[in-house]
Structures are given as structure tokens and as C-alpha cells.
């Protein structure tokens, strides 16, 4: 019997007029490894989406951020033989208020970089949404 699960995650679009902050997916997720995504991830039980976004961004990038607004919410269902997961994604626009950019160690991402909007790396769909939100493309 397939298990049903809901996963709520919160992410940040951190950008200026010319560049966006993205994180490279690590080998921990072999199907997506090497592609780039928005910083963020799953929220912990009892954690608000906003607190989860702030924590996840800090874990993945070393940066402290504050929200500007909720930019996008979506959801989709992904079935596998073992489990069917309903993914809910909340994307905030955010600005950096402190910290120093660094790479996550032993996590779902392994590198974070600022990318110019006209020279982006291979993106997962979440990052494509973030680029559209950041640059209205």
C-alpha cells in the first residue's frame, strides 16, 4: 500500500536587478544533483513557513534574511511506488540583512552563488519560477 504524505517547504528569491542567489543540489539527491535551485527547504513540525524559510536560507547560504513578501505558492502531487507526496511550496521575496555567503556542508545543497540573470546555470523548475519572479521574465 502506498503511503500518503504532505511536505510543506519555504524558499527565498534573493535578487537584485542583475543577479539572483542560487544553490547547487548535492549528490544527496542524485536525480537532481548539479542543477541549481532557490535556497530553502522543508519546514519542521510546528515551525511557521516564514521561520522555516529564514532557517533554511541560513543553513544553506550562511546569510540572514528578512522577508519582503510572499511571492508565490504552488503545490503538486508526485507519486512513487513507495509513497505519494503532496508538495506545497511557499516562495518569499527576501533581502539579505547579515551573515557571510558560504556553502552548505553535508546537506541537500553543496554550493551557493550569485548568478547574473543573463548567464544562468541548469535550473530545476523551482529556480525557474524564482527567476521569473525576480526578473519578470
CSV table of C-alpha atoms in Angstrom, one decimal:
chain,number,residue,atom,x,y,z
A,1,UNK,CA,0.0,0.0,0.0
A,2,UNK,CA,1.3,3.5,-0.9
A,3,UNK,CA,1.9,5.9,1.9
A,4,UNK,CA,0.4,9.4,1.6
A,5,UNK,CA,2.5,12.3,2.8
A,6,UNK,CA,2.3,16.2,2.7
A,7,UNK,CA,5.5,18.2,2.6
A,8,UNK,CA,5.5,21.9,3.1
A,9,UNK,CA,8.6,23.8,2.1
A,10,UNK,CA,9.5,27.5,2.1
A,11,UNK,CA,12.1,29.2,-0.2
A,12,UNK,CA,13.5,32.6,-0.9
A,13,UNK,CA,14.0,34.6,-4.0
A,14,UNK,CA,17.0,36.8,-3.1
A,15,UNK,CA,17.9,39.0,-6.1
A,16,UNK,CA,18.8,42.5,-7.2
A,17,UNK,CA,18.3,44.0,-10.6
A,18,UNK,CA,21.1,42.0,-12.3
A,19,UNK,CA,21.6,38.7,-10.3
A,20,UNK,CA,20.0,36.0,-8.2
A,21,UNK,CA,21.3,33.8,-5.4
A,22,UNK,CA,21.0,30.1,-6.2
A,23,UNK,CA,22.2,26.9,-4.6
A,24,UNK,CA,23.5,23.8,-6.3
A,25,UNK,CA,21.8,20.5,-5.5
A,26,UNK,CA,24.3,18.0,-4.0
A,27,UNK,CA,24.8,14.3,-4.7
A,28,UNK,CA,22.4,13.5,-1.8
A,29,UNK,CA,19.7,14.0,-4.4
A,30,UNK,CA,21.1,12.0,-7.3
A,31,UNK,CA,18.2,12.7,-9.7
A,32,UNK,CA,18.7,16.5,-9.4
A,33,UNK,CA,22.5,16.7,-8.5
A,34,UNK,CA,24.3,19.5,-10.3
A,35,UNK,CA,21.2,21.5,-11.0
A,36,UNK,CA,20.5,24.8,-9.2
A,37,UNK,CA,17.6,25.8,-7.0
A,38,UNK,CA,16.4,28.5,-4.7
A,39,UNK,CA,17.7,28.5,-1.1
A,40,UNK,CA,15.1,27.0,1.3
A,41,UNK,CA,13.5,23.7,2.1
A,42,UNK,CA,11.1,21.7,4.2
A,43,UNK,CA,9.7,23.3,7.4
A,44,UNK,CA,10.0,21.4,10.7
A,45,UNK,CA,6.9,20.3,12.6
A,46,UNK,CA,5.4,23.3,14.4
A,47,UNK,CA,7.6,25.8,12.6
A,48,UNK,CA,6.0,28.6,10.6
A,49,UNK,CA,6.7,28.8,6.9
A,50,UNK,CA,8.4,32.1,7.4
A,51,UNK,CA,10.7,30.8,10.2
A,52,UNK,CA,11.4,27.8,8.1
A,53,UNK,CA,12.5,29.9,5.1
A,54,UNK,CA,14.8,32.0,7.3
A,55,UNK,CA,16.3,29.0,8.9
A,56,UNK,CA,16.8,27.0,5.7
A,57,UNK,CA,18.3,30.0,3.9
A,58,UNK,CA,20.8,30.5,6.7
A,59,UNK,CA,21.7,26.8,6.8
A,60,UNK,CA,22.3,26.7,3.0
A,61,UNK,CA,23.9,30.0,2.5
A,62,UNK,CA,25.2,31.5,5.8
A,63,UNK,CA,23.1,34.6,5.2
A,64,UNK,CA,20.5,36.1,7.5
A,65,UNK,CA,17.4,37.3,5.5
A,66,UNK,CA,14.2,39.1,6.2
A,67,UNK,CA,11.0,38.7,4.1
A,68,UNK,CA,9.7,41.3,1.7
A,69,UNK,CA,6.5,39.5,0.8
A,70,UNK,CA,5.0,36.1,-0.3
A,71,UNK,CA,5.8,36.0,-4.0
A,72,UNK,CA,4.3,32.6,-5.0
A,73,UNK,CA,2.6,29.5,-3.6
A,74,UNK,CA,2.0,26.3,-5.5
A,75,UNK,CA,1.5,22.6,-5.0
A,76,UNK,CA,1.8,19.4,-6.9
A,77,UNK,CA,1.5,15.6,-6.2
A,78,UNK,CA,4.4,13.3,-7.0
A,79,UNK,CA,3.6,9.6,-6.8
A,80,UNK,CA,6.3,6.9,-6.4
A,81,UNK,CA,5.8,3.2,-5.8
A,82,UNK,CA,6.6,3.7,-2.1
A,83,UNK,CA,4.8,6.9,-1.4
A,84,UNK,CA,2.7,9.6,-2.9
A,85,UNK,CA,3.7,13.1,-1.7
A,86,UNK,CA,1.7,16.3,-1.9
A,87,UNK,CA,4.3,19.1,-2.1
A,88,UNK,CA,3.3,22.6,-1.0
A,89,UNK,CA,5.9,25.3,-1.9
A,90,UNK,CA,5.8,28.9,-0.5
A,91,UNK,CA,8.2,31.3,-2.1
A,92,UNK,CA,9.1,34.6,-0.3
A,93,UNK,CA,10.9,37.5,-1.7
A,94,UNK,CA,13.7,38.3,0.8
A,95,UNK,CA,16.6,40.6,1.3
A,96,UNK,CA,20.0,39.9,3.0
A,97,UNK,CA,20.4,41.6,6.4
A,98,UNK,CA,23.6,39.9,7.6
A,99,UNK,CA,25.9,36.9,7.5
A,100,UNK,CA,28.5,35.9,5.0
A,101,UNK,CA,27.9,33.7,2.0
A,102,UNK,CA,29.2,30.2,2.4
A,103,UNK,CA,28.5,26.7,1.1
A,104,UNK,CA,26.4,24.1,3.0
A,105,UNK,CA,28.4,21.1,4.2
A,106,UNK,CA,26.8,17.6,4.1
A,107,UNK,CA,23.4,18.9,3.0
A,108,UNK,CA,21.0,18.8,0.1
A,109,UNK,CA,22.9,21.6,-1.5
A,110,UNK,CA,26.7,22.0,-1.7
A,111,UNK,CA,27.4,25.4,-3.3
A,112,UNK,CA,25.7,28.8,-3.3
A,113,UNK,CA,26.5,31.6,-5.8
A,114,UNK,CA,25.1,34.8,-7.2
A,115,UNK,CA,24.3,34.3,-10.9
A,116,UNK,CA,23.8,37.1,-13.5
A,117,UNK,CA,20.3,37.0,-14.9
A,118,UNK,CA,21.7,36.6,-18.5
A,119,UNK,CA,24.0,33.7,-17.6
A,120,UNK,CA,22.1,31.1,-15.5
A,121,UNK,CA,23.2,27.5,-14.8
A,122,UNK,CA,20.9,24.5,-15.3
A,123,UNK,CA,17.8,25.1,-13.2
A,124,UNK,CA,15.2,23.0,-11.5
A,125,UNK,CA,11.6,24.1,-12.0
A,126,UNK,CA,11.5,25.9,-8.6
A,127,UNK,CA,14.5,28.1,-9.6
A,128,UNK,CA,12.9,28.8,-13.0
A,129,UNK,CA,9.9,30.2,-11.1
A,130,UNK,CA,12.2,32.2,-8.9
A,131,UNK,CA,14.0,33.7,-11.9
A,132,UNK,CA,10.6,34.7,-13.4
A,133,UNK,CA,9.6,36.3,-10.1
A,134,UNK,CA,12.9,38.1,-9.7
A,135,UNK,CA,13.2,39.5,-13.2
A,136,UNK,CA,9.6,39.4,-14.5
A,137,UNK,CA,10.7,37.2,-17.5
